[in-house]
Coordinates of N, CA and C in Angstrom, one line a residue:
X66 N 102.8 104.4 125.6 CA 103.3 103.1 126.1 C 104.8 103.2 126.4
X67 N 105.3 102.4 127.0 CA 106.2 102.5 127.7 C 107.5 101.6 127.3
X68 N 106.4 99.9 127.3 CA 107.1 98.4 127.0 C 106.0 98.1 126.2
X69 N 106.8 97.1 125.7 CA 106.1 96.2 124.9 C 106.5 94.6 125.2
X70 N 105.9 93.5 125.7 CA 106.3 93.0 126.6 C 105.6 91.5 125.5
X71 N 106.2 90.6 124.8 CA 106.0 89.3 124.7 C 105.8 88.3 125.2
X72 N 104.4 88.0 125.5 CA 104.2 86.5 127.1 C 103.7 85.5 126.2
X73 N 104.1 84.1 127.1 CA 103.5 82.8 126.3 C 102.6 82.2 127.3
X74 N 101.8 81.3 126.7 CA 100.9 79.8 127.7 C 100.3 81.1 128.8
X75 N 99.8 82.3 129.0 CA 99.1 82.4 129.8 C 98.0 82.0 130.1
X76 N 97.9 81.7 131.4 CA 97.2 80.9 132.1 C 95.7 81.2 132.1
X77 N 95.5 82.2 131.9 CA 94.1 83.2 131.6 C 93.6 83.0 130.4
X78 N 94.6 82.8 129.3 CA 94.0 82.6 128.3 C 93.9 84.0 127.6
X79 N 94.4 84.9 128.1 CA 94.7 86.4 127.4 C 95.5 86.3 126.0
X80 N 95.0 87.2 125.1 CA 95.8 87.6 124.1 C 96.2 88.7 123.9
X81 N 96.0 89.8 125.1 CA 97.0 90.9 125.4 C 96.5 92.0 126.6
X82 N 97.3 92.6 127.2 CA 96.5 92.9 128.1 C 98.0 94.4 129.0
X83 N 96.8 95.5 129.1 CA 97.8 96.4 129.4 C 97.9 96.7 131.5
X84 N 99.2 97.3 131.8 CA 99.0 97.3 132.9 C 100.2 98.8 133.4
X85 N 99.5 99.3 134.3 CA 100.8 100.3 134.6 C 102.0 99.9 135.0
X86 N 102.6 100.7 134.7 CA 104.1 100.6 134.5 C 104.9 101.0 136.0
X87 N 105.7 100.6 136.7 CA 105.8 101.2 137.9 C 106.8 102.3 138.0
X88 N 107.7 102.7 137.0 CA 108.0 103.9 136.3 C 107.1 104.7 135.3
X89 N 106.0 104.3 135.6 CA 104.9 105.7 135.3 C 104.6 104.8 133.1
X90 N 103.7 105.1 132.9 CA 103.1 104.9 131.7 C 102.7 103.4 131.6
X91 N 102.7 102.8 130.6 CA 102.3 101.4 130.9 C 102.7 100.4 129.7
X92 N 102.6 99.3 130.0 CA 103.0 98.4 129.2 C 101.8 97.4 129.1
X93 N 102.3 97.0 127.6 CA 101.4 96.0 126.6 C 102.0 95.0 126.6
X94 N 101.1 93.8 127.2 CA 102.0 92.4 126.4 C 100.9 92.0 125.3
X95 N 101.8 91.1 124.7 CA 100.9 90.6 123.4 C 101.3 88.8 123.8
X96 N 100.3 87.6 123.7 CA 100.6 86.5 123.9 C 101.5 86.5 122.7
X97 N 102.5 85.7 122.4 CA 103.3 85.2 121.2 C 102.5 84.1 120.4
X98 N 101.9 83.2 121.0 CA 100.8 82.5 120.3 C 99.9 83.1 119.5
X99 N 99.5 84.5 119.9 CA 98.2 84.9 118.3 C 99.0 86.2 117.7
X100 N 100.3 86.1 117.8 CA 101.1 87.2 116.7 C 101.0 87.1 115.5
X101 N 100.9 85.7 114.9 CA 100.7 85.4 113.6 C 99.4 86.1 113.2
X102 N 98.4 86.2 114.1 CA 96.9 86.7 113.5 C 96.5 88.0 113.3
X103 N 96.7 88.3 112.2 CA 96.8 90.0 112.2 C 95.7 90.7 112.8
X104 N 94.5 90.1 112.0 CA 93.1 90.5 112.7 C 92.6 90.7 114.1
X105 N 93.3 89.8 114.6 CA 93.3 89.6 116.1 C 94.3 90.2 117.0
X106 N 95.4 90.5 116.3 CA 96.4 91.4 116.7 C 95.7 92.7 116.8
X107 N 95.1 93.4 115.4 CA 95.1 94.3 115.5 C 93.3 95.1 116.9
X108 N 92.8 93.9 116.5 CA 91.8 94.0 117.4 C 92.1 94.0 119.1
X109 N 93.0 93.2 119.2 CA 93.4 93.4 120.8 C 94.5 94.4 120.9
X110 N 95.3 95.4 120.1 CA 95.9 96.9 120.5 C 94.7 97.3 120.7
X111 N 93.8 97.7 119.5 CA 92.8 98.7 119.9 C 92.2 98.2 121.2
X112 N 91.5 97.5 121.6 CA 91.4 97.5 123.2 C 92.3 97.5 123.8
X113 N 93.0 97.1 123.9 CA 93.8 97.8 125.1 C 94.3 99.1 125.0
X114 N 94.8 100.0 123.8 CA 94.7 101.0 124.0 C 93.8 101.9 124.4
X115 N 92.0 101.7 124.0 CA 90.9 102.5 124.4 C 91.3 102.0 126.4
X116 N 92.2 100.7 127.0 CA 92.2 100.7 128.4 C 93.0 101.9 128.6
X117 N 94.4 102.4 127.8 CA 95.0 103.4 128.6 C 94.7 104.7 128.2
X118 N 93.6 104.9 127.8 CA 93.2 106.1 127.3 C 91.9 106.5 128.9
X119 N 91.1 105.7 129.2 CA 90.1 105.2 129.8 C 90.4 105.4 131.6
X120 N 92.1 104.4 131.6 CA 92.4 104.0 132.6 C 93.6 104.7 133.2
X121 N 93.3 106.0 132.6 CA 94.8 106.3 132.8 C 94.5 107.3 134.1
X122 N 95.9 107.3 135.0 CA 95.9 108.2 136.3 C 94.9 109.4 136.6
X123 N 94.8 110.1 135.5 CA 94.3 111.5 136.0 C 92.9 111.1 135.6
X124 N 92.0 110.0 135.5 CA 90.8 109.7 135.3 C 90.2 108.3 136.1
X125 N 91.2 107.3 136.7 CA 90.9 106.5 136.7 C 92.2 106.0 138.4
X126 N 91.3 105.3 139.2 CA 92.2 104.9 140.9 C 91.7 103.8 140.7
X127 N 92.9 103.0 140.4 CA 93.1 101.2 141.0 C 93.0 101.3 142.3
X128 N 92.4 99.7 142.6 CA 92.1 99.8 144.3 C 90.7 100.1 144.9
X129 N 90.7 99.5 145.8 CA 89.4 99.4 146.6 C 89.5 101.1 147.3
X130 N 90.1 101.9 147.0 CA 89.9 103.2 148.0 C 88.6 103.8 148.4
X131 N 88.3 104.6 149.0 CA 87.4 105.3 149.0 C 86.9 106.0 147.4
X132 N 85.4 106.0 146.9 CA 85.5 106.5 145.5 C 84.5 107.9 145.2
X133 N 85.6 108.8 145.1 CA 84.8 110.2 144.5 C 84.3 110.2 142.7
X134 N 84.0 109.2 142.6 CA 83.5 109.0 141.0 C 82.5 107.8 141.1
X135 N 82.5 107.3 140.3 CA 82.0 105.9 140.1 C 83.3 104.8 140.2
X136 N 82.7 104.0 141.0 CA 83.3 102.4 141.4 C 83.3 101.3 140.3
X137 N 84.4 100.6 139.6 CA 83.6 99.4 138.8 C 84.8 98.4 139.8
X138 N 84.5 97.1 139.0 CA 85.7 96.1 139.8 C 87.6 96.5 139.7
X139 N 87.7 97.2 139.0 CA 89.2 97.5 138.9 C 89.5 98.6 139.6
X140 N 88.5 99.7 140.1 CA 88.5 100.8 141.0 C 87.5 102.3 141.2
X141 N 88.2 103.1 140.7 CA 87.4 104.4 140.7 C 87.5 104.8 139.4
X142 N 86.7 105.2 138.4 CA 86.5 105.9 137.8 C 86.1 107.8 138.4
X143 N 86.7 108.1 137.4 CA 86.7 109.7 138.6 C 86.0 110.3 138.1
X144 N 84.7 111.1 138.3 CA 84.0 111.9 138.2 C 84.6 112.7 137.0
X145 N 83.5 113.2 135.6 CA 84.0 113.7 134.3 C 84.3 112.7 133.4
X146 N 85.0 111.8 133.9 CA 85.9 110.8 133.0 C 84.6 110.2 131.8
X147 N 84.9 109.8 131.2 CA 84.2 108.9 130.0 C 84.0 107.6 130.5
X148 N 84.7 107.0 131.4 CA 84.7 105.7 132.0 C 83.6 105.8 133.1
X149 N 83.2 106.8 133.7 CA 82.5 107.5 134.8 C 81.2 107.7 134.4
X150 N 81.3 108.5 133.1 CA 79.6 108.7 132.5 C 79.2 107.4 131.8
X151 N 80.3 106.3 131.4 CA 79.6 105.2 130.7 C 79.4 104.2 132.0
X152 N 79.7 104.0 132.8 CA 79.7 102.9 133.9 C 78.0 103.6 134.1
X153 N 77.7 105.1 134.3 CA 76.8 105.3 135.3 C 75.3 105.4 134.4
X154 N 76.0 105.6 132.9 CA 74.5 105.2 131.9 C 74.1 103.9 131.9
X155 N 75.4 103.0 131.2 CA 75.3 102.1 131.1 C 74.9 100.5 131.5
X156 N 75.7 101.1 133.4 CA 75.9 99.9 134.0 C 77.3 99.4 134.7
X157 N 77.4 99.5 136.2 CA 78.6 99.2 136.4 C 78.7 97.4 136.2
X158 N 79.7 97.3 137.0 CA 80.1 95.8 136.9 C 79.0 95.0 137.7
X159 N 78.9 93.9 136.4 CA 77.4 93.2 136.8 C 76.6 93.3 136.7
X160 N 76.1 94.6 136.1 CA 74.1 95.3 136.2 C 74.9 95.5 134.5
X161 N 75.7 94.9 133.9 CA 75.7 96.0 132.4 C 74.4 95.6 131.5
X162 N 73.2 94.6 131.9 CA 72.3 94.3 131.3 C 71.9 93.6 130.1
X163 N 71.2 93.2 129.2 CA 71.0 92.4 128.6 C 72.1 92.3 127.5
X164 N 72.3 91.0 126.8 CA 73.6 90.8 125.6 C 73.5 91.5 124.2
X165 N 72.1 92.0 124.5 CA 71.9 92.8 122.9 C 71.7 93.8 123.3
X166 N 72.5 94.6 124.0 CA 72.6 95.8 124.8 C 74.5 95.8 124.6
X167 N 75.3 94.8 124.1 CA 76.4 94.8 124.2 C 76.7 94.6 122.6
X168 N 78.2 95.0 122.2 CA 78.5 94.3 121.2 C 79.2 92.8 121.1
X169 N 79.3 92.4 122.4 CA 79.8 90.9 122.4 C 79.5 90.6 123.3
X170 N 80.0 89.0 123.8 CA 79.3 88.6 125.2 C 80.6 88.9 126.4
X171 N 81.6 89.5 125.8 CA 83.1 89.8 126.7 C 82.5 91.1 127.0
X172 N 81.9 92.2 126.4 CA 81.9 93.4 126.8 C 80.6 93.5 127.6
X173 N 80.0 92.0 128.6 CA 79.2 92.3 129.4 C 79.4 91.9 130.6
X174 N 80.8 91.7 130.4 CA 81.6 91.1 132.1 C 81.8 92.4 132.8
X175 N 82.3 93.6 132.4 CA 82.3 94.6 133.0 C 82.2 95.8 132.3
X176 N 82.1 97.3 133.1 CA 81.9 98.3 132.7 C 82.9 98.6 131.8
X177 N 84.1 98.6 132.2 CA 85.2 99.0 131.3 C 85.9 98.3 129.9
X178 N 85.6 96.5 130.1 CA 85.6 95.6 129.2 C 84.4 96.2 127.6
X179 N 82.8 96.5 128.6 CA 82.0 97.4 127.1 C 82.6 98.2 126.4
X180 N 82.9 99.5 127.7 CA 83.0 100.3 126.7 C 84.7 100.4 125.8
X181 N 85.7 99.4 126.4 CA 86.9 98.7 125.1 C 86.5 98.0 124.2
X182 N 85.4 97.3 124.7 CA 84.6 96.2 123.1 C 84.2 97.4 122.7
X183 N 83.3 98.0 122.9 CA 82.5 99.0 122.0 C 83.0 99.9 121.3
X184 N 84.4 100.4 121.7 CA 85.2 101.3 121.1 C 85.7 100.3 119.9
X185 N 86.3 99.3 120.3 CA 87.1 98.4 119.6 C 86.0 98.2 117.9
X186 N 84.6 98.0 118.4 CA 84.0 97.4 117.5 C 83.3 99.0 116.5
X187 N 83.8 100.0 117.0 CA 83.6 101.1 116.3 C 84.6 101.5 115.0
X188 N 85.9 101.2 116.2 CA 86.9 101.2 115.4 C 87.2 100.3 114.2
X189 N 86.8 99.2 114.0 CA 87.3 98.3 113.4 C 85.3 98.3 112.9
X190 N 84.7 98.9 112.7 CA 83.4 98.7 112.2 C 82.8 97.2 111.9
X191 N 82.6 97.0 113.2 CA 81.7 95.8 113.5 C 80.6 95.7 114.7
X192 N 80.3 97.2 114.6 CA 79.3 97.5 115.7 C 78.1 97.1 115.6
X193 N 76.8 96.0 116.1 CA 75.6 95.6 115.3 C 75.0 97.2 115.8
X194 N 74.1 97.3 115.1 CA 72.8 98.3 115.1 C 72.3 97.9 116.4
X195 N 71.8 99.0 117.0 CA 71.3 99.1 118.4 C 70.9 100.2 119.3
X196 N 69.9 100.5 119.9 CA 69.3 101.7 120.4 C 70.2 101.9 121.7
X197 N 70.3 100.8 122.2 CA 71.6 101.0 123.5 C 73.5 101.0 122.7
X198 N 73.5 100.0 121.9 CA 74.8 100.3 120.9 C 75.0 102.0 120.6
X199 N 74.3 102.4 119.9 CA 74.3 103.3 119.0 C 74.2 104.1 120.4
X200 N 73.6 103.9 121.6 CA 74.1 105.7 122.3 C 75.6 105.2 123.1
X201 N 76.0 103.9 123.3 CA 77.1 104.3 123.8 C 78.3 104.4 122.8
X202 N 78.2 104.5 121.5 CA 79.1 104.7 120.7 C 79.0 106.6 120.4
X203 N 78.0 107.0 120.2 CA 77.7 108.6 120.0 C 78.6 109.0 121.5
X204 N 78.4 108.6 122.7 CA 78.9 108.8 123.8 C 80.8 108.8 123.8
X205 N 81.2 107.3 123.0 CA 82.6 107.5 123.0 C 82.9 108.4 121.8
X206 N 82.0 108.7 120.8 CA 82.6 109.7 120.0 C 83.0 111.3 120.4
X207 N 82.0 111.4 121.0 CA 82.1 112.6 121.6 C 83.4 113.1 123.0
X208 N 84.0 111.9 123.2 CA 84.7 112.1 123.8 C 86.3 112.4 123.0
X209 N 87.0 113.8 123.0 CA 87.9 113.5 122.2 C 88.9 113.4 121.9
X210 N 89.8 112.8 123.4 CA 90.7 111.6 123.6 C 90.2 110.2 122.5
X211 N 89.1 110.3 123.0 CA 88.7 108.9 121.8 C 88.4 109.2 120.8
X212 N 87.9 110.2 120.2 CA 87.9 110.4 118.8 C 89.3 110.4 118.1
X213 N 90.1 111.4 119.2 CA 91.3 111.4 118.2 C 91.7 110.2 117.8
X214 N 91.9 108.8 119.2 CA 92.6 108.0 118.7 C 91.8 106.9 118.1
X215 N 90.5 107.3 117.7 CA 89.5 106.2 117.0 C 90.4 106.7 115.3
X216 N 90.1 108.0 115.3 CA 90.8 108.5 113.7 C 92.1 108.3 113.2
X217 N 92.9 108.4 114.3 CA 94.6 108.0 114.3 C 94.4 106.7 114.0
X218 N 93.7 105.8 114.6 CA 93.9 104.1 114.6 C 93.1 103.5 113.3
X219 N 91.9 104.1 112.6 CA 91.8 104.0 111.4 C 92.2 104.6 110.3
X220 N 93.5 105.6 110.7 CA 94.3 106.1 109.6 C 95.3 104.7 109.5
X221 N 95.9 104.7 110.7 CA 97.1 103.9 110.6 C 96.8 102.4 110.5
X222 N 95.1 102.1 110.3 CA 94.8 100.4 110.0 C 94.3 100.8 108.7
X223 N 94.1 101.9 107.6 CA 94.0 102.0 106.7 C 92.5 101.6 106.3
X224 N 91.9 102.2 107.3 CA 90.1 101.9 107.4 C 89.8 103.3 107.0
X225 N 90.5 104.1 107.1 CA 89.5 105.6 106.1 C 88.6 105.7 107.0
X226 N 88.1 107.1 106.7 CA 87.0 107.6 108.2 C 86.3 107.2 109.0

């Protein structure tokens, strides 16, 4: 990360939300309205960080360009990527399929929104049981950008393995 960036009354109704940086890396804002809520603090880093792990340059093209990977609404996921194999198991934007197929009803708005609920709800162990759950969580484990930072982020939330 790059910034860490404090916003109010957004109009979206976001409680944090990351975006590239135009000097390269990226920045997090956090609404200042749910700073007080730890739980909810800590639940909206971990998604957005599983976004810059996911979304980052050498895996991931903002923009409508031409796509040598898989396409969701925010761009190209690039061939290899974890965002790439989960869009193309699971569902791009729009087809992600039924709500007990998801861990919440946010992570069925898009491909990339699942698999940040899904990581998020691994992380923070509140994944329900599920024959579609359970393969796309084996799926982000196995990836080990995300494993490392699923184990770093339940070291440092004091969740133990």
């Amino acid at each position: 990360l790059r910034q860490l960036s404090v916003i109010s009354e957004d109009e979206r109704g976001l409680v944090g939300v990351v975006h590239p940086s135009a000097g390269g890396g990226w920045i997090l804002s956090l609404d200042a309205a749910d700073l007080g809520d730890r739980a909810l603090l800590e639940e909206t880093i971990v998604h957005e960080l599983s976004h810059v792990v996911t979304l980052a340059p050498d895996v991931f093209a903002f923009g409508d360009e031409p796509c040598d990977g898989v396409a969701i609404a925010l761009g190209c996921a690039r061939t290899g990527s974890v965002l790439a194999e989960f869009a193309a198991t699971f569902g791009p934007d729009g087809e992600a399929g039924p709500t007990h197929d998801h861990v919440n009803d946010y992570s069925a708005s898009a491909a990339h929104e699942d698999l940040a609920e899904t990581f998020t709800a691994l992380v923070l162990g509140w994944a329900p049981a599920g024959e579609t759950i359970d393969a796309k969580i084996a799926m982000l484990q196995a990836d080990p950008e995300l494993a490392a930072l699923m184990v770093e982020l339940r070291t440092r939330l004091g969740l133990g393995d």
